[in-house]
Amino acid sequence: MQILRQATAFIAKQGGLVFIAALLAVAGVLSASTPVSASWNTTNQHQLVPAYFYPDWWNTDNKWYAMCDAMNATQNGSTAIMNPNSGPGSAVNSDYVNVIQYCEEAGQNVIGYVHTSYGQRDIEVVKDEIDAYYAWYMGDNWGIDGIFLDEMSNDSSTLAYYEELYDYIHTVGGSLADDVVGNPGVAALTDWQLDTPVVDELVVFEGTASTYLSWSPPNWISNYPASDFAHMIYNAADLSVMEDVCDASKNNNAGWLFITDDVLSNPWDTLPPYWADETPTC
């Protein structure tokens, strides 16, 4: 918003073509990456998709375009998690550049996968991978929107570790590309991850549909807006099960959601056959 205020003050002193040029400059800066943070309830759920499949954008039925075309784009959009090689890989990949640009033009967000080994991974190695994402996947008017911290610890003794990473991402990413999503996969006993905070959004459930349909979140989750929480559910065999999971997710305060029929060992390597119905249903 500081950029917008400065541009507005400048425009007020100018006229004609300068007015138009300044507006275009502001638009270019703001479109470089969209801030993800927003607050909504379960009547407007968004998608958080672990998109662990290759961005073969040249195929007419490629999953990345289909994913970003169908996600909820309201209130700053939904989010895809890119994961070139259990992290950023060893070099920039132009195919990911293409799909990041496509998804952002569709009003969606893309964040980069990094794992933390439950707070035991060398924090400097984690920072190096974060740096790689921002070095390789940020342009003048496009770029990643933040970082997905996988294998997050639920033990509050690791608070300093994750607080350091949170501050680092918010510094390196800047105000328009600093979304931090943490994935412990299960909910902690307390709200320390959001209370500190060390994340902006938190994955509090990752598991099968059958487990999810009998799961209840801890009481502290009801103290926060649904937009703070993501649930990722696999082995939802068909449309009917997906609908049941959608219904349950609204009672579980889920603002971010992904449901698939895929199964282990990697349940995130494709989109479900009911993908086109998932956003309208959920």
PDB file of C-alpha atoms in Angstrom:
ATOM      1  CA  MET A   1       0.000   0.000   0.000  1.00  0.00           C
ATOM      2  CA  GLN A   2       2.975   2.341   0.515  1.00  0.00           C
ATOM      3  CA  ILE A   3       3.747   2.059  -3.205  1.00  0.00           C
ATOM      4  CA  LEU A   4       0.166   2.937  -4.040  1.00  0.00           C
ATOM      5  CA  ARG A   5       0.174   5.963  -1.707  1.00  0.00           C
ATOM      6  CA  GLN A   6       3.422   7.262  -3.193  1.00  0.00           C
ATOM      7  CA  ALA A   7       2.148   6.798  -6.738  1.00  0.00           C
ATOM      8  CA  THR A   8      -1.131   8.529  -5.908  1.00  0.00           C
ATOM      9  CA  ALA A   9       0.704  11.536  -4.489  1.00  0.00           C
ATOM     10  CA  PHE A  10       2.868  11.697  -7.601  1.00  0.00           C
ATOM     11  CA  ILE A  11      -0.139  11.449  -9.909  1.00  0.00           C
ATOM     12  CA  ALA A  12      -1.882  14.289  -8.086  1.00  0.00           C
ATOM     13  CA  LYS A  13       0.951  16.630  -9.127  1.00  0.00           C
ATOM     14  CA  GLN A  14       0.950  15.515 -12.765  1.00  0.00           C
ATOM     15  CA  GLY A  15      -1.473  15.259 -15.658  1.00  0.00           C
ATOM     16  CA  GLY A  16      -2.134  13.802 -19.088  1.00  0.00           C
ATOM     17  CA  LEU A  17       0.088  10.924 -20.178  1.00  0.00           C
ATOM     18  CA  VAL A  18       1.989  10.929 -16.889  1.00  0.00           C
ATOM     19  CA  PHE A  19      -1.252  10.006 -15.122  1.00  0.00           C
ATOM     20  CA  ILE A  20      -1.705   6.975 -17.373  1.00  0.00           C
ATOM     21  CA  ALA A  21       1.942   5.936 -17.134  1.00  0.00           C
ATOM     22  CA  ALA A  22       1.872   6.101 -13.358  1.00  0.00           C
ATOM     23  CA  LEU A  23      -1.264   3.962 -13.203  1.00  0.00           C
ATOM     24  CA  LEU A  24       0.350   1.360 -15.438  1.00  0.00           C
ATOM     25  CA  ALA A  25       3.479   1.350 -13.288  1.00  0.00           C
ATOM     26  CA  VAL A  26       1.459   0.788 -10.131  1.00  0.00           C
ATOM     27  CA  ALA A  27      -0.514  -1.996 -11.806  1.00  0.00           C
ATOM     28  CA  GLY A  28       2.713  -3.672 -12.909  1.00  0.00           C
ATOM     29  CA  VAL A  29       4.184  -3.588  -9.421  1.00  0.00           C
ATOM     30  CA  LEU A  30       1.021  -4.838  -7.736  1.00  0.00           C
ATOM     31  CA  SER A  31       0.553  -7.644 -10.252  1.00  0.00           C
ATOM     32  CA  ALA A  32       4.063  -8.949  -9.690  1.00  0.00           C
ATOM     33  CA  SER A  33       2.704 -11.088  -6.899  1.00  0.00           C
ATOM     34  CA  THR A  34      -0.610 -11.011  -5.080  1.00  0.00           C
ATOM     35  CA  PRO A  35      -0.721 -10.990  -1.277  1.00  0.00           C
ATOM     36  CA  VAL A  36      -2.452 -14.167  -0.187  1.00  0.00           C
ATOM     37  CA  SER A  37      -3.537 -13.096   3.278  1.00  0.00           C
ATOM     38  CA  ALA A  38      -7.273 -12.540   3.579  1.00  0.00           C
ATOM     39  CA  SER A  39     -10.005 -13.608   5.931  1.00  0.00           C
ATOM     40  CA  TRP A  40     -13.085 -15.585   4.976  1.00  0.00           C
ATOM     41  CA  ASN A  41     -15.365 -18.199   6.454  1.00  0.00           C
ATOM     42  CA  THR A  42     -16.341 -21.679   5.276  1.00  0.00           C
ATOM     43  CA  THR A  43     -18.944 -20.354   2.828  1.00  0.00           C
ATOM     44  CA  ASN A  44     -16.091 -19.204   0.565  1.00  0.00           C
ATOM     45  CA  GLN A  45     -13.501 -21.960   0.801  1.00  0.00           C
ATOM     46  CA  HIS A  46     -10.335 -21.735  -1.278  1.00  0.00           C
ATOM     47  CA  GLN A  47      -8.037 -24.457  -2.571  1.00  0.00           C
ATOM     48  CA  LEU A  48      -4.527 -25.289  -1.387  1.00  0.00           C
ATOM     49  CA  VAL A  49      -3.296 -27.832  -3.925  1.00  0.00           C
ATOM     50  CA  PRO A  50      -0.050 -29.787  -3.453  1.00  0.00           C
ATOM     51  CA  ALA A  51       0.682 -29.765  -7.183  1.00  0.00           C
ATOM     52  CA  TYR A  52       3.389 -32.407  -7.191  1.00  0.00           C
ATOM     53  CA  PHE A  53       2.997 -33.143 -10.897  1.00  0.00           C
ATOM     54  CA  TYR A  54       5.011 -31.841 -13.818  1.00  0.00           C
ATOM     55  CA  PRO A  55       3.879 -28.613 -15.520  1.00  0.00           C
ATOM     56  CA  ASP A  56       3.561 -29.993 -19.065  1.00  0.00           C
ATOM     57  CA  TRP A  57       1.818 -26.801 -20.170  1.00  0.00           C
ATOM     58  CA  TRP A  58       2.198 -27.607 -23.884  1.00  0.00           C
ATOM     59  CA  ASN A  59      -0.404 -30.392 -23.595  1.00  0.00           C
ATOM     60  CA  THR A  60      -3.973 -29.202 -24.036  1.00  0.00           C
ATOM     61  CA  ASP A  61      -5.100 -31.276 -21.049  1.00  0.00           C
ATOM     62  CA  ASN A  62      -2.205 -30.371 -18.752  1.00  0.00           C
ATOM     63  CA  LYS A  63      -3.058 -30.451 -15.058  1.00  0.00           C
ATOM     64  CA  TRP A  64      -1.532 -27.119 -14.062  1.00  0.00           C
ATOM     65  CA  TYR A  65      -3.742 -25.071 -16.372  1.00  0.00           C
ATOM     66  CA  ALA A  66      -6.786 -27.163 -15.422  1.00  0.00           C
ATOM     67  CA  MET A  67      -5.970 -26.675 -11.747  1.00  0.00           C
ATOM     68  CA  CYS A  68      -5.627 -22.907 -11.915  1.00  0.00           C
ATOM     69  CA  ASP A  69      -8.646 -22.482 -14.206  1.00  0.00           C
ATOM     70  CA  ALA A  70     -10.919 -24.221 -11.672  1.00  0.00           C
ATOM     71  CA  MET A  71      -9.701 -22.893  -8.308  1.00  0.00           C
ATOM     72  CA  ASN A  72     -11.590 -20.221  -6.401  1.00  0.00           C
ATOM     73  CA  ALA A  73     -10.043 -16.908  -7.488  1.00  0.00           C
ATOM     74  CA  THR A  74     -12.019 -14.601  -5.179  1.00  0.00           C
ATOM     75  CA  GLN A  75     -10.408 -12.697  -2.295  1.00  0.00           C
ATOM     76  CA  ASN A  76      -6.828 -12.911  -3.602  1.00  0.00           C
ATOM     77  CA  GLY A  77      -7.185 -16.390  -5.072  1.00  0.00           C
ATOM     78  CA  SER A  78      -6.352 -19.981  -4.209  1.00  0.00           C
ATOM     79  CA  THR A  79      -2.860 -21.460  -3.965  1.00  0.00           C
ATOM     80  CA  ALA A  80      -0.848 -24.166  -5.724  1.00  0.00           C
ATOM     81  CA  ILE A  81       2.303 -25.619  -4.159  1.00  0.00           C
ATOM     82  CA  MET A  82       5.096 -26.144  -6.682  1.00  0.00           C
ATOM     83  CA  ASN A  83       7.616 -28.880  -5.918  1.00  0.00           C
ATOM     84  CA  PRO A  84      10.200 -29.412  -8.664  1.00  0.00           C
ATOM     85  CA  ASN A  85      12.333 -31.926  -6.742  1.00  0.00           C
ATOM     86  CA  SER A  86      11.382 -32.138  -3.050  1.00  0.00           C
ATOM     87  CA  GLY A  87      12.420 -28.499  -3.095  1.00  0.00           C
ATOM     88  CA  PRO A  88      13.487 -26.054  -5.822  1.00  0.00           C
ATOM     89  CA  GLY A  89      15.838 -28.457  -7.597  1.00  0.00           C
ATOM     90  CA  SER A  90      19.267 -27.510  -8.928  1.00  0.00           C
ATOM     91  CA  ALA A  91      18.341 -24.867 -11.517  1.00  0.00           C
ATOM     92  CA  VAL A  92      15.478 -22.764 -12.789  1.00  0.00           C
ATOM     93  CA  ASN A  93      12.897 -24.697 -14.841  1.00  0.00           C
ATOM     94  CA  SER A  94      11.232 -22.694 -17.610  1.00  0.00           C
ATOM     95  CA  ASP A  95       8.145 -24.923 -17.540  1.00  0.00           C
ATOM     96  CA  TYR A  96       7.466 -23.805 -13.977  1.00  0.00           C
ATOM     97  CA  VAL A  97       8.022 -20.200 -15.027  1.00  0.00           C
ATOM     98  CA  ASN A  98       5.284 -20.664 -17.622  1.00  0.00           C
ATOM     99  CA  VAL A  99       2.700 -22.122 -15.256  1.00  0.00           C
ATOM    100  CA  ILE A 100       3.415 -19.610 -12.489  1.00  0.00           C
ATOM    101  CA  GLN A 101       2.685 -16.833 -14.959  1.00  0.00           C
ATOM    102  CA  TYR A 102      -0.441 -18.606 -16.221  1.00  0.00           C
ATOM    103  CA  CYS A 103      -1.805 -19.218 -12.736  1.00  0.00           C
ATOM    104  CA  GLU A 104      -1.210 -15.664 -11.604  1.00  0.00           C
ATOM    105  CA  GLU A 105      -2.943 -14.325 -14.711  1.00  0.00           C
ATOM    106  CA  ALA A 106      -5.892 -16.521 -13.657  1.00  0.00           C
ATOM    107  CA  GLY A 107      -5.920 -14.827 -10.239  1.00  0.00           C
ATOM    108  CA  GLN A 108      -4.237 -17.676  -8.354  1.00  0.00           C
ATOM    109  CA  ASN A 109      -1.081 -17.981  -6.250  1.00  0.00           C
ATOM    110  CA  VAL A 110       1.930 -20.303  -6.369  1.00  0.00           C
ATOM    111  CA  ILE A 111       4.227 -21.050  -3.422  1.00  0.00           C
ATOM    112  CA  GLY A 112       7.428 -23.114  -3.257  1.00  0.00           C
ATOM    113  CA  TYR A 113       7.896 -26.389  -1.346  1.00  0.00           C
ATOM    114  CA  VAL A 114      10.660 -26.725   1.252  1.00  0.00           C
ATOM    115  CA  HIS A 115      10.883 -29.435   3.921  1.00  0.00           C
ATOM    116  CA  THR A 116      12.153 -28.815   7.452  1.00  0.00           C
ATOM    117  CA  SER A 117      12.403 -32.327   8.947  1.00  0.00           C
ATOM    118  CA  TYR A 118      10.298 -31.256  11.947  1.00  0.00           C
ATOM    119  CA  GLY A 119      12.740 -28.544  12.913  1.00  0.00           C
ATOM    120  CA  GLN A 120      15.822 -30.768  12.658  1.00  0.00           C
ATOM    121  CA  ARG A 121      17.018 -29.813   9.174  1.00  0.00           C
ATOM    122  CA  ASP A 122      19.929 -27.388   8.965  1.00  0.00           C
ATOM    123  CA  ILE A 123      18.226 -24.000   8.861  1.00  0.00           C
ATOM    124  CA  GLU A 124      20.869 -22.580   6.531  1.00  0.00           C
ATOM    125  CA  VAL A 125      20.091 -25.303   3.982  1.00  0.00           C
ATOM    126  CA  VAL A 126      16.406 -24.448   4.250  1.00  0.00           C
ATOM    127  CA  LYS A 127      17.229 -20.768   3.707  1.00  0.00           C
ATOM    128  CA  ASP A 128      19.327 -21.650   0.658  1.00  0.00           C
ATOM    129  CA  GLU A 129      16.324 -23.396  -0.898  1.00  0.00           C
ATOM    130  CA  ILE A 130      14.085 -20.440  -0.071  1.00  0.00           C
ATOM    131  CA  ASP A 131      16.638 -18.151  -1.729  1.00  0.00           C
ATOM    132  CA  ALA A 132      16.638 -20.363  -4.825  1.00  0.00           C
ATOM    133  CA  TYR A 133      12.878 -20.051  -5.249  1.00  0.00           C
ATOM    134  CA  TYR A 134      13.022 -16.279  -5.054  1.00  0.00           C
ATOM    135  CA  ALA A 135      16.071 -16.068  -7.321  1.00  0.00           C
ATOM    136  CA  TRP A 136      14.658 -18.361 -10.011  1.00  0.00           C
ATOM    137  CA  TYR A 137      10.937 -17.726  -9.870  1.00  0.00           C
ATOM    138  CA  MET A 138      10.514 -13.981  -9.505  1.00  0.00           C
ATOM    139  CA  GLY A 139      10.244 -11.608 -12.468  1.00  0.00           C
ATOM    140  CA  ASP A 140       9.294  -7.993 -13.073  1.00  0.00           C
ATOM    141  CA  ASN A 141       5.558  -8.709 -13.073  1.00  0.00           C
ATOM    142  CA  TRP A 142       5.261 -12.325 -11.958  1.00  0.00           C
ATOM    143  CA  GLY A 143       6.633 -14.614  -9.289  1.00  0.00           C
ATOM    144  CA  ILE A 144       6.004 -17.019  -6.446  1.00  0.00           C
ATOM    145  CA  ASP A 145       3.860 -15.802  -3.567  1.00  0.00           C
ATOM    146  CA  GLY A 146       5.590 -17.477  -0.637  1.00  0.00           C
ATOM    147  CA  ILE A 147       6.886 -20.730   0.801  1.00  0.00           C
ATOM    148  CA  PHE A 148       5.316 -24.013   1.962  1.00  0.00           C
ATOM    149  CA  LEU A 149       7.177 -25.408   4.973  1.00  0.00           C
ATOM    150  CA  ASP A 150       6.552 -29.151   4.979  1.00  0.00           C
ATOM    151  CA  GLU A 151       7.310 -31.548   7.824  1.00  0.00           C
ATOM    152  CA  MET A 152       6.681 -28.792  10.356  1.00  0.00           C
ATOM    153  CA  SER A 153       7.111 -29.622  14.011  1.00  0.00           C
ATOM    154  CA  ASN A 154       4.207 -29.367  16.443  1.00  0.00           C
ATOM    155  CA  ASP A 155       6.627 -29.159  19.363  1.00  0.00           C
ATOM    156  CA  SER A 156       6.767 -25.594  20.690  1.00  0.00           C
ATOM    157  CA  SER A 157      10.422 -26.128  21.599  1.00  0.00           C
ATOM    158  CA  THR A 158      11.134 -25.506  17.884  1.00  0.00           C
ATOM    159  CA  LEU A 159       9.477 -22.075  18.004  1.00  0.00           C
ATOM    160  CA  ALA A 160      12.753 -20.170  17.532  1.00  0.00           C
ATOM    161  CA  TYR A 161      13.619 -22.269  14.459  1.00  0.00           C
ATOM    162  CA  TYR A 162      10.324 -21.555  12.717  1.00  0.00           C
ATOM    163  CA  GLU A 163      10.191 -17.949  13.856  1.00  0.00           C
ATOM    164  CA  GLU A 164      13.558 -17.397  12.196  1.00  0.00           C
ATOM    165  CA  LEU A 165      12.287 -18.935   8.956  1.00  0.00           C
ATOM    166  CA  TYR A 166       9.063 -16.919   9.119  1.00  0.00           C
ATOM    167  CA  ASP A 167      10.963 -13.660   9.527  1.00  0.00           C
ATOM    168  CA  TYR A 168      13.391 -14.685   6.788  1.00  0.00           C
ATOM    169  CA  ILE A 169      10.624 -15.404   4.252  1.00  0.00           C
ATOM    170  CA  HIS A 170       8.860 -12.152   5.074  1.00  0.00           C
ATOM    171  CA  THR A 171      12.163 -10.312   4.530  1.00  0.00           C
ATOM    172  CA  VAL A 172      13.284 -12.057   1.341  1.00  0.00           C
ATOM    173  CA  GLY A 173       9.830 -12.241  -0.213  1.00  0.00           C
ATOM    174  CA  GLY A 174       8.844  -8.691   0.610  1.00  0.00           C
ATOM    175  CA  SER A 175       5.288  -7.689   1.401  1.00  0.00           C
ATOM    176  CA  LEU A 176       3.827  -9.091  -1.840  1.00  0.00           C
ATOM    177  CA  ALA A 177       5.448 -12.547  -1.850  1.00  0.00           C
ATOM    178  CA  ASP A 178       5.820 -13.578   1.775  1.00  0.00           C
ATOM    179  CA  ASP A 179       3.011 -16.049   2.471  1.00  0.00           C
ATOM    180  CA  VAL A 180       4.149 -18.811   4.840  1.00  0.00           C
ATOM    181  CA  VAL A 181       2.144 -22.032   4.956  1.00  0.00           C
ATOM    182  CA  GLY A 182       3.216 -24.622   7.523  1.00  0.00           C
ATOM    183  CA  ASN A 183       2.364 -28.308   7.304  1.00  0.00           C
ATOM    184  CA  PRO A 184       2.694 -30.426  10.422  1.00  0.00           C
ATOM    185  CA  GLY A 185      -0.061 -32.627   8.941  1.00  0.00           C
ATOM    186  CA  VAL A 186      -1.859 -32.834  12.269  1.00  0.00           C
ATOM    187  CA  ALA A 187      -3.061 -30.141  14.646  1.00  0.00           C
ATOM    188  CA  ALA A 188      -0.887 -29.182  17.585  1.00  0.00           C
ATOM    189  CA  LEU A 189      -2.290 -29.279  21.106  1.00  0.00           C
ATOM    190  CA  THR A 190      -2.044 -25.481  21.313  1.00  0.00           C
ATOM    191  CA  ASP A 191      -2.163 -22.552  18.922  1.00  0.00           C
ATOM    192  CA  TRP A 192       1.529 -21.574  19.266  1.00  0.00           C
ATOM    193  CA  GLN A 193       2.205 -21.664  15.505  1.00  0.00           C
ATOM    194  CA  LEU A 194      -0.446 -19.020  14.806  1.00  0.00           C
ATOM    195  CA  ASP A 195      -0.172 -17.159  18.090  1.00  0.00           C
ATOM    196  CA  THR A 196       3.530 -16.313  17.735  1.00  0.00           C
ATOM    197  CA  PRO A 197       3.129 -16.372  14.674  1.00  0.00           C
ATOM    198  CA  VAL A 198       5.462 -18.648  12.723  1.00  0.00           C
ATOM    199  CA  VAL A 199       2.997 -19.245   9.859  1.00  0.00           C
ATOM    200  CA  ASP A 200       0.296 -17.341   8.030  1.00  0.00           C
ATOM    201  CA  GLU A 201      -1.755 -20.468   7.271  1.00  0.00           C
ATOM    202  CA  LEU A 202      -1.524 -23.896   8.860  1.00  0.00           C
ATOM    203  CA  VAL A 203      -2.300 -27.393   7.531  1.00  0.00           C
ATOM    204  CA  VAL A 204      -3.958 -29.110  10.481  1.00  0.00           C
ATOM    205  CA  PHE A 205      -5.113 -32.248   8.686  1.00  0.00           C
ATOM    206  CA  GLU A 206      -3.393 -34.392   6.039  1.00  0.00           C
ATOM    207  CA  GLY A 207      -4.817 -37.879   5.653  1.00  0.00           C
ATOM    208  CA  THR A 208      -7.476 -40.158   4.228  1.00  0.00           C
ATOM    209  CA  ALA A 209     -11.134 -39.326   3.697  1.00  0.00           C
ATOM    210  CA  SER A 210     -12.243 -42.119   6.033  1.00  0.00           C
ATOM    211  CA  THR A 211     -10.102 -40.709   8.833  1.00  0.00           C
ATOM    212  CA  TYR A 212     -11.260 -37.168   8.125  1.00  0.00           C
ATOM    213  CA  LEU A 213     -14.940 -38.046   8.319  1.00  0.00           C
ATOM    214  CA  SER A 214     -14.491 -39.138  11.940  1.00  0.00           C
ATOM    215  CA  TRP A 215     -12.011 -36.376  12.882  1.00  0.00           C
ATOM    216  CA  SER A 216     -12.716 -33.362  15.069  1.00  0.00           C
ATOM    217  CA  PRO A 217     -10.278 -30.451  15.352  1.00  0.00           C
ATOM    218  CA  PRO A 218      -9.039 -29.286  18.769  1.00  0.00           C
ATOM    219  CA  ASN A 219     -11.106 -26.572  20.394  1.00  0.00           C
ATOM    220  CA  TRP A 220      -8.545 -23.789  19.900  1.00  0.00           C
ATOM    221  CA  ILE A 221      -9.102 -23.871  16.126  1.00  0.00           C
ATOM    222  CA  SER A 222     -12.537 -22.302  16.545  1.00  0.00           C
ATOM    223  CA  ASN A 223     -10.856 -19.163  17.901  1.00  0.00           C
ATOM    224  CA  TYR A 224      -9.365 -18.356  14.490  1.00  0.00           C
ATOM    225  CA  PRO A 225     -10.875 -17.566  11.075  1.00  0.00           C
ATOM    226  CA  ALA A 226     -11.259 -20.472   8.667  1.00  0.00           C
ATOM    227  CA  SER A 227      -8.813 -18.773   6.296  1.00  0.00           C
ATOM    228  CA  ASP A 228      -5.992 -19.664   8.723  1.00  0.00           C
ATOM    229  CA  PHE A 229      -6.478 -23.427   8.220  1.00  0.00           C
ATOM    230  CA  ALA A 230      -5.937 -25.903   5.399  1.00  0.00           C
ATOM    231  CA  HIS A 231      -7.039 -29.537   5.157  1.00  0.00           C
ATOM    232  CA  MET A 232      -5.584 -31.933   2.553  1.00  0.00           C
ATOM    233  CA  ILE A 233      -7.563 -35.153   2.094  1.00  0.00           C
ATOM    234  CA  TYR A 234      -6.760 -38.124  -0.133  1.00  0.00           C
ATOM    235  CA  ASN A 235      -8.395 -41.477  -0.941  1.00  0.00           C
ATOM    236  CA  ALA A 236     -11.812 -39.853  -1.397  1.00  0.00           C
ATOM    237  CA  ALA A 237     -12.844 -42.481  -3.890  1.00  0.00           C
ATOM    238  CA  ASP A 238     -15.624 -40.750  -5.818  1.00  0.00           C
ATOM    239  CA  LEU A 239     -17.814 -37.670  -6.113  1.00  0.00           C
ATOM    240  CA  SER A 240     -20.104 -38.786  -3.308  1.00  0.00           C
ATOM    241  CA  VAL A 241     -17.226 -39.141  -0.826  1.00  0.00           C
ATOM    242  CA  MET A 242     -15.828 -35.798  -1.960  1.00  0.00           C
ATOM    243  CA  GLU A 243     -19.187 -34.181  -1.196  1.00  0.00           C
ATOM    244  CA  ASP A 244     -19.237 -35.787   2.266  1.00  0.00           C
ATOM    245  CA  VAL A 245     -15.737 -34.453   2.945  1.00  0.00           C
ATOM    246  CA  CYS A 246     -16.766 -30.991   1.765  1.00  0.00           C
ATOM    247  CA  ASP A 247     -19.689 -30.998   4.178  1.00  0.00           C
ATOM    248  CA  ALA A 248     -17.483 -32.119   7.054  1.00  0.00           C
ATOM    249  CA  SER A 249     -14.821 -29.510   6.252  1.00  0.00           C
ATOM    250  CA  LYS A 250     -17.274 -26.684   6.854  1.00  0.00           C
ATOM    251  CA  ASN A 251     -17.906 -27.963  10.368  1.00  0.00           C
ATOM    252  CA  ASN A 252     -14.136 -28.294  10.866  1.00  0.00           C
ATOM    253  CA  ASN A 253     -13.383 -24.600  10.129  1.00  0.00           C
ATOM    254  CA  ALA A 254     -11.427 -25.312   6.948  1.00  0.00           C
ATOM    255  CA  GLY A 255     -10.839 -22.239   4.799  1.00  0.00           C
ATOM    256  CA  TRP A 256      -8.350 -23.994   2.477  1.00  0.00           C
ATOM    257  CA  LEU A 257      -9.099 -27.435   1.113  1.00  0.00           C
ATOM    258  CA  PHE A 258      -7.897 -30.075  -1.326  1.00  0.00           C
ATOM    259  CA  ILE A 259      -9.635 -33.413  -1.847  1.00  0.00           C
ATOM    260  CA  THR A 260      -8.462 -36.158  -4.187  1.00  0.00           C
ATOM    261  CA  ASP A 261      -9.129 -39.811  -4.950  1.00  0.00           C
ATOM    262  CA  ASP A 262      -5.380 -40.418  -5.245  1.00  0.00           C
ATOM    263  CA  VAL A 263      -3.662 -42.754  -2.769  1.00  0.00           C
ATOM    264  CA  LEU A 264      -0.271 -43.391  -1.186  1.00  0.00           C
ATOM    265  CA  SER A 265       2.641 -43.499  -1.786  1.00  0.00           C
ATOM    266  CA  ASN A 266       2.213 -40.045  -3.370  1.00  0.00           C
ATOM    267  CA  PRO A 267      -1.414 -38.908  -3.192  1.00  0.00           C
ATOM    268  CA  TRP A 268      -0.550 -35.487  -4.631  1.00  0.00           C
ATOM    269  CA  ASP A 269       0.767 -36.439  -8.069  1.00  0.00           C
ATOM    270  CA  THR A 270      -2.436 -35.784 -10.054  1.00  0.00           C
ATOM    271  CA  LEU A 271      -5.840 -34.103  -9.973  1.00  0.00           C
ATOM    272  CA  PRO A 272      -8.968 -36.098  -9.148  1.00  0.00           C
ATOM    273  CA  PRO A 273     -11.486 -36.943 -11.907  1.00  0.00           C
ATOM    274  CA  TYR A 274     -14.063 -34.798 -10.082  1.00  0.00           C
ATOM    275  CA  TRP A 275     -11.769 -31.753 -10.008  1.00  0.00           C
ATOM    276  CA  ALA A 276     -14.124 -29.568 -12.059  1.00  0.00           C
ATOM    277  CA  ASP A 277     -16.838 -30.179  -9.437  1.00  0.00           C
ATOM    278  CA  GLU A 278     -14.675 -29.636  -6.389  1.00  0.00           C
ATOM    279  CA  THR A 279     -14.652 -25.834  -6.257  1.00  0.00           C
ATOM    280  CA  PRO A 280     -18.405 -25.435  -6.916  1.00  0.00           C
ATOM    281  CA  THR A 281     -19.153 -28.090  -4.274  1.00  0.00           C
ATOM    282  CA  CYS A 282     -16.742 -26.828  -1.622  1.00  0.00           C
TER     283      CYS A 282
END
